[in-house]
């Protein structure tokens, strides 16, 4: 099976809930420079500006996987970057669950691959930088004093010259590490720990960063009801400023299984809410005030992937092979588009958004799709 990244003009796979009702057209069909079976392509995705990253972390009959970098050229066409293949130093975690622990991130000229199984479960993060010759590895990061099964690199995120790397196995509770880019490379600035977290909470199973704000999900907190912790930087000091929990949440909701933050808006997925239907909670403002009610859809595992960029949110529902796009009007969020494919296993298992472009992973068929503003936001709604 060939692994491809598609740029879709309207809908994906012939199934969508949209007022436009148009048929599928591909703008681009890019075959990766690798023959044979390429499993798990699309397991993890990331997008930032004109750059995108799609991971295929575990390969059949191969020691390790890879991620492929793409860029959008001046004409708006997405294509593979120079030095496109970013190789994993160690085979990453197999995708045996709906919430895989494979952290990839990209922002500007920096990209990272989390490899939490490396070094006997301590984990590492491989850092790549883009220059005129393409993507090249510049750093390999690890926890200075890792716990057994630290799983450093489970989730990663970059914002400018700051990176957060989670380690949900740290001390049996979970933690995260913040690195900043210096002239000599990426250096540790702080270790983030949640003050009220307990054993097996898995703090950092999900992580996101925007400027001076980091959010860590802890979906196993309080009998899997879940929680998320917000940290803010002042100077070079990071402090926990808020613990988020779902109002009216129940055991096994797994609130915090996915998190995202952008421009003061925090999005938290609870994919097991209501017996697996799923829900997404949104917080905004300097006090991170919750929206009056969570987003829900008639779907399965809605919230299994979330991403936010300004006033735009995209949510994956891997149990229904679907993704949903929303925009904010005032203080309310409105669904503008649904993407899906009934024949695509695990479509929506990974999502990313940056400005007018969103990326959706479909690991079950080794594909990833990029969709544009005119599909995500009906009638050109901004």
XYZ file of C-alpha atoms in Angstrom:
382
model
C 0.000 0.000 0.000
C 1.376 3.420 -0.890
C 1.260 6.132 1.724
C 0.111 9.498 0.479
C -0.711 12.967 1.610
C -3.763 14.328 -0.166
C -4.818 17.904 -0.604
C -8.584 17.814 -0.943
C -10.538 20.643 -2.493
C -13.943 19.854 -1.008
C -14.615 16.596 0.822
C -12.869 13.396 1.755
C -13.680 9.904 0.601
C -17.137 10.651 -0.785
C -18.822 10.994 2.601
C -19.470 14.323 4.244
C -22.187 16.264 5.959
C -22.082 19.598 4.171
C -24.404 22.100 2.600
C -22.173 22.133 -0.464
C -22.629 18.469 -1.362
C -19.740 18.511 -3.817
C -17.660 15.545 -4.901
C -14.070 14.730 -4.126
C -11.235 16.282 -6.114
C -7.532 15.876 -5.380
C -5.183 18.782 -5.955
C -2.150 16.697 -5.142
C -1.308 13.032 -4.808
C 2.161 12.593 -3.372
C 3.733 9.156 -3.099
C 6.358 8.837 -0.396
C 9.873 7.824 -1.455
C 9.594 4.352 0.022
C 8.360 1.140 -1.531
C 6.249 -1.581 -0.040
C 4.022 -1.464 2.993
C 4.102 1.793 4.972
C 1.897 1.146 7.996
C 0.754 3.825 10.396
C 1.407 6.755 8.062
C -0.892 9.425 9.480
C -0.767 8.134 13.058
C 0.554 11.545 14.122
C 0.365 14.821 12.200
C 1.424 18.420 12.752
C 1.109 21.646 10.790
C 2.470 25.164 11.234
C 2.213 27.867 8.609
C 3.531 26.449 5.343
C 5.079 23.344 6.909
C 3.477 19.999 7.781
C 4.712 16.734 9.243
C 3.196 13.243 8.965
C 4.578 10.350 11.019
C 4.784 6.665 10.147
C 6.577 5.576 13.313
C 6.597 1.798 13.033
C 7.430 -0.059 9.846
C 6.954 -3.685 8.881
C 10.263 -5.581 8.862
C 12.227 -2.409 9.582
C 14.082 -1.260 12.675
C 12.446 2.140 12.802
C 9.947 4.426 11.167
C 10.073 7.939 9.790
C 8.177 11.165 9.407
C 7.728 13.039 6.155
C 7.868 16.826 5.887
C 5.758 18.813 3.423
C 5.626 22.483 2.519
C 3.173 24.753 0.742
C 4.731 26.608 -2.170
C 3.908 30.085 -3.456
C 1.079 28.706 -5.594
C -0.584 27.080 -2.580
C 0.357 23.539 -3.582
C 1.598 21.150 -0.900
C 4.600 19.011 -1.764
C 7.383 17.098 -0.081
C 10.187 19.158 1.400
C 13.855 18.850 0.533
C 15.410 16.320 2.908
C 11.874 15.103 3.434
C 12.472 11.963 5.523
C 13.070 12.410 9.245
C 14.069 9.031 10.638
C 13.208 7.632 14.042
C 16.266 6.427 15.939
C 14.165 3.691 17.503
C 10.854 2.119 16.611
C 8.088 4.071 18.326
C 5.067 2.725 20.156
C 2.772 0.536 18.101
C -0.688 2.027 17.561
C -2.693 -0.551 19.440
C -4.998 1.999 21.082
C -7.147 4.902 19.954
C -4.886 7.358 21.787
C -1.357 6.600 20.579
C 1.644 8.015 22.385
C 3.662 9.323 19.449
C 4.592 12.968 19.790
C 5.428 14.927 16.653
C 5.484 18.695 16.385
C 6.577 21.386 13.961
C 6.867 25.154 14.157
C 8.809 27.289 11.720
C 12.231 25.754 11.134
C 12.029 23.224 14.001
C 10.480 19.763 14.092
C 10.550 17.057 16.748
C 9.885 13.336 16.903
C 9.136 11.811 20.279
C 10.366 8.238 20.758
C 9.052 7.207 24.201
C 10.066 3.558 23.846
C 13.727 4.357 23.235
C 16.414 3.792 25.860
C 14.487 1.029 27.577
C 11.345 3.096 28.000
C 13.096 6.208 29.290
C 12.458 7.861 25.923
C 14.194 10.423 23.750
C 13.221 13.284 21.463
C 14.915 13.871 18.133
C 15.089 17.509 17.045
C 15.415 18.596 13.417
C 16.038 21.999 11.894
C 15.263 23.270 8.419
C 17.895 25.165 6.474
C 18.742 25.717 2.814
C 19.809 22.091 2.419
C 16.646 20.656 3.978
C 15.800 19.057 7.318
C 18.717 17.842 9.411
C 18.938 16.464 12.935
C 20.485 18.888 15.431
C 19.735 17.503 18.899
C 18.704 14.384 20.778
C 17.034 15.260 24.089
C 16.357 13.070 27.095
C 15.350 13.401 30.733
C 18.357 14.050 32.960
C 17.260 11.662 35.711
C 14.516 9.509 34.184
C 12.245 7.258 36.182
C 11.647 3.697 35.122
C 9.356 3.849 32.074
C 9.596 7.641 31.955
C 8.147 7.623 28.393
C 9.836 10.942 27.689
C 8.599 12.167 24.297
C 5.080 10.763 24.536
C 3.717 14.190 23.591
C 5.667 17.116 22.159
C 4.803 20.667 21.159
C 6.765 23.701 19.939
C 6.030 27.409 20.070
C 8.812 29.533 18.603
C 11.972 28.851 20.586
C 10.212 26.914 23.364
C 9.417 23.205 23.376
C 7.472 21.067 25.829
C 8.122 17.330 26.060
C 5.882 15.161 28.208
C 6.799 12.126 30.273
C 3.535 10.589 31.558
C 5.404 7.775 33.273
C 7.621 10.040 35.383
C 7.662 8.814 38.988
C 4.458 6.902 38.234
C 2.539 10.210 38.103
C 3.694 12.094 35.023
C 5.477 15.346 34.258
C 6.777 17.462 31.402
C 9.997 19.241 30.505
C 10.373 22.675 28.932
C 13.348 23.354 26.649
C 14.383 26.656 25.083
C 16.487 27.096 21.969
C 19.870 28.700 22.578
C 22.838 29.250 20.286
C 24.308 25.922 21.393
C 21.043 23.999 21.022
C 17.954 23.194 23.064
C 18.476 23.555 26.819
C 16.272 22.489 29.720
C 14.467 25.421 31.346
C 12.028 23.738 33.722
C 10.377 20.505 34.783
C 6.609 20.791 35.163
C 4.799 18.732 37.788
C 1.148 18.969 38.813
C 0.718 19.712 42.509
C -2.427 17.636 43.083
C -1.634 14.741 40.759
C -1.560 11.189 42.079
C -0.069 7.880 41.041
C -1.143 6.609 37.619
C -2.728 9.940 36.587
C -0.513 9.990 33.457
C 0.096 13.737 33.570
C 1.353 14.690 30.130
C -0.258 11.936 28.119
C -1.229 14.974 26.029
C 0.533 18.342 25.892
C 0.316 21.661 24.085
C 2.120 25.004 24.211
C 1.455 28.518 22.975
C 3.969 31.181 23.943
C 4.148 31.242 27.737
C 1.284 28.801 28.361
C 1.535 25.007 28.573
C -1.383 22.599 29.048
C -0.872 18.998 30.183
C -3.647 16.419 30.071
C -4.017 13.796 32.804
C -6.843 11.545 31.553
C -6.420 8.875 34.251
C -6.899 11.301 37.140
C -9.707 10.580 39.611
C -10.820 7.171 38.350
C -10.244 8.210 34.730
C -12.560 11.175 35.052
C -9.541 13.171 33.991
C -7.989 16.589 34.453
C -5.781 19.104 32.690
C -3.170 21.384 34.218
C -2.292 24.871 32.981
C 1.187 26.346 33.511
C 2.326 29.884 32.744
C 5.843 31.318 32.374
C 6.990 34.559 33.937
C 10.537 35.365 32.910
C 12.150 31.953 33.062
C 9.940 30.572 35.851
C 7.000 28.275 35.166
C 4.126 27.989 37.636
C 0.939 25.954 37.714
C -1.947 28.424 37.464
C -5.061 26.280 37.079
C -6.397 22.752 37.196
C -9.193 22.100 34.723
C -11.857 19.472 35.335
C -15.051 18.785 33.438
C -18.151 20.190 35.093
C -20.527 17.274 35.441
C -17.888 14.819 34.274
C -17.988 11.143 35.182
C -15.559 8.334 35.838
C -13.914 6.974 32.685
C -14.608 10.119 30.588
C -10.832 10.518 30.098
C -11.026 14.294 30.071
C -7.530 15.469 29.119
C -6.801 12.613 26.735
C -6.191 15.369 24.162
C -5.427 19.063 24.688
C -4.629 22.118 22.578
C -3.990 25.798 23.294
C -3.838 28.891 21.070
C -4.114 32.588 21.822
C -5.735 32.145 25.232
C -8.115 29.373 24.159
C -7.725 25.880 25.625
C -9.456 22.857 24.088
C -9.709 19.586 26.022
C -11.034 16.314 24.643
C -12.902 13.701 26.680
C -13.372 10.912 24.109
C -15.026 8.460 26.505
C -17.712 10.879 27.713
C -21.213 9.380 27.659
C -20.147 5.786 27.067
C -17.730 6.684 24.280
C -19.705 9.329 22.421
C -17.130 11.916 23.480
C -17.113 15.629 24.250
C -14.833 18.635 23.866
C -14.529 21.382 26.470
C -13.353 24.905 25.626
C -11.852 27.470 28.017
C -10.934 31.054 27.222
C -9.809 34.350 28.699
C -7.078 35.109 31.203
C -8.898 33.017 33.821
C -9.582 30.172 31.341
C -13.333 30.366 31.888
C -15.217 27.322 30.579
C -17.753 27.580 27.794
C -21.261 27.039 29.150
C -21.535 23.549 27.674
C -19.132 21.204 25.889
C -19.173 20.476 22.176
C -20.778 17.137 21.350
C -21.737 15.319 18.168
C -23.561 12.137 17.259
C -20.286 10.301 16.945
C -18.025 7.804 18.634
C -14.895 8.969 20.480
C -15.456 12.583 19.543
C -12.476 14.437 20.999
C -9.943 11.688 20.282
C -7.902 14.436 18.600
C -8.168 18.216 18.979
C -6.403 21.269 17.555
C -7.001 25.014 17.779
C -5.696 28.014 15.871
C -7.136 31.372 16.909
C -10.905 31.179 16.425
C -10.811 27.819 14.665
C -11.015 24.340 16.146
C -10.884 20.923 14.516
C -11.897 17.750 16.374
C -11.356 14.126 15.437
C -13.848 11.356 16.185
C -11.840 8.250 15.438
C -14.653 5.874 16.346
C -16.783 7.368 13.573
C -13.928 8.008 11.105
C -14.797 11.687 11.071
C -13.492 15.161 11.864
C -15.469 18.292 12.669
C -14.485 21.932 12.164
C -15.778 24.851 14.243
C -15.418 28.619 14.315
C -16.061 31.045 17.139
C -18.586 33.868 16.847
C -18.496 36.050 19.914
C -18.355 33.585 22.773
C -20.094 30.701 20.971
C -18.656 27.958 18.771
C -20.451 26.730 15.647
C -19.825 23.656 13.534
C -19.002 24.670 9.965
C -18.030 21.391 8.337
C -17.799 17.648 8.795
C -15.208 15.484 7.061
C -15.358 11.735 6.954
C -14.949 8.503 5.077
C -16.952 5.427 6.015
C -14.323 3.144 4.510
C -11.332 4.806 6.181
C -10.140 3.146 9.367
C -9.104 5.651 12.041
C -9.739 8.722 9.945
C -9.613 11.641 12.392
C -7.255 9.908 14.774
C -4.853 12.828 14.448
C -5.561 16.441 13.520
C -3.713 19.716 13.292
C -4.656 23.244 12.273
C -2.748 26.380 11.378
C -4.554 29.410 10.023
C -6.622 28.378 7.011
C -5.137 24.882 6.645
C -5.927 21.753 8.640
C -4.410 18.284 8.440
C -6.232 15.025 9.245
C -4.558 11.648 9.717
C -6.089 8.394 8.520
C -3.611 5.879 9.849
C -5.821 2.900 9.080
C -5.207 3.319 5.347
C -1.827 5.049 5.634
C -3.057 8.436 4.422
C -3.119 12.029 5.575
C -5.244 14.825 4.132
C -4.896 18.588 4.043
C -8.112 20.583 3.784
C -8.481 24.300 3.212
C -10.392 27.241 4.586
C -13.208 27.068 2.050
C -14.102 23.550 3.180
C -13.511 23.994 6.885
C -15.419 27.247 7.127
C -18.558 27.241 5.033
C -19.276 30.266 2.872
C -15.840 31.679 3.610
C -16.763 32.311 7.249
C -13.835 33.757 9.191
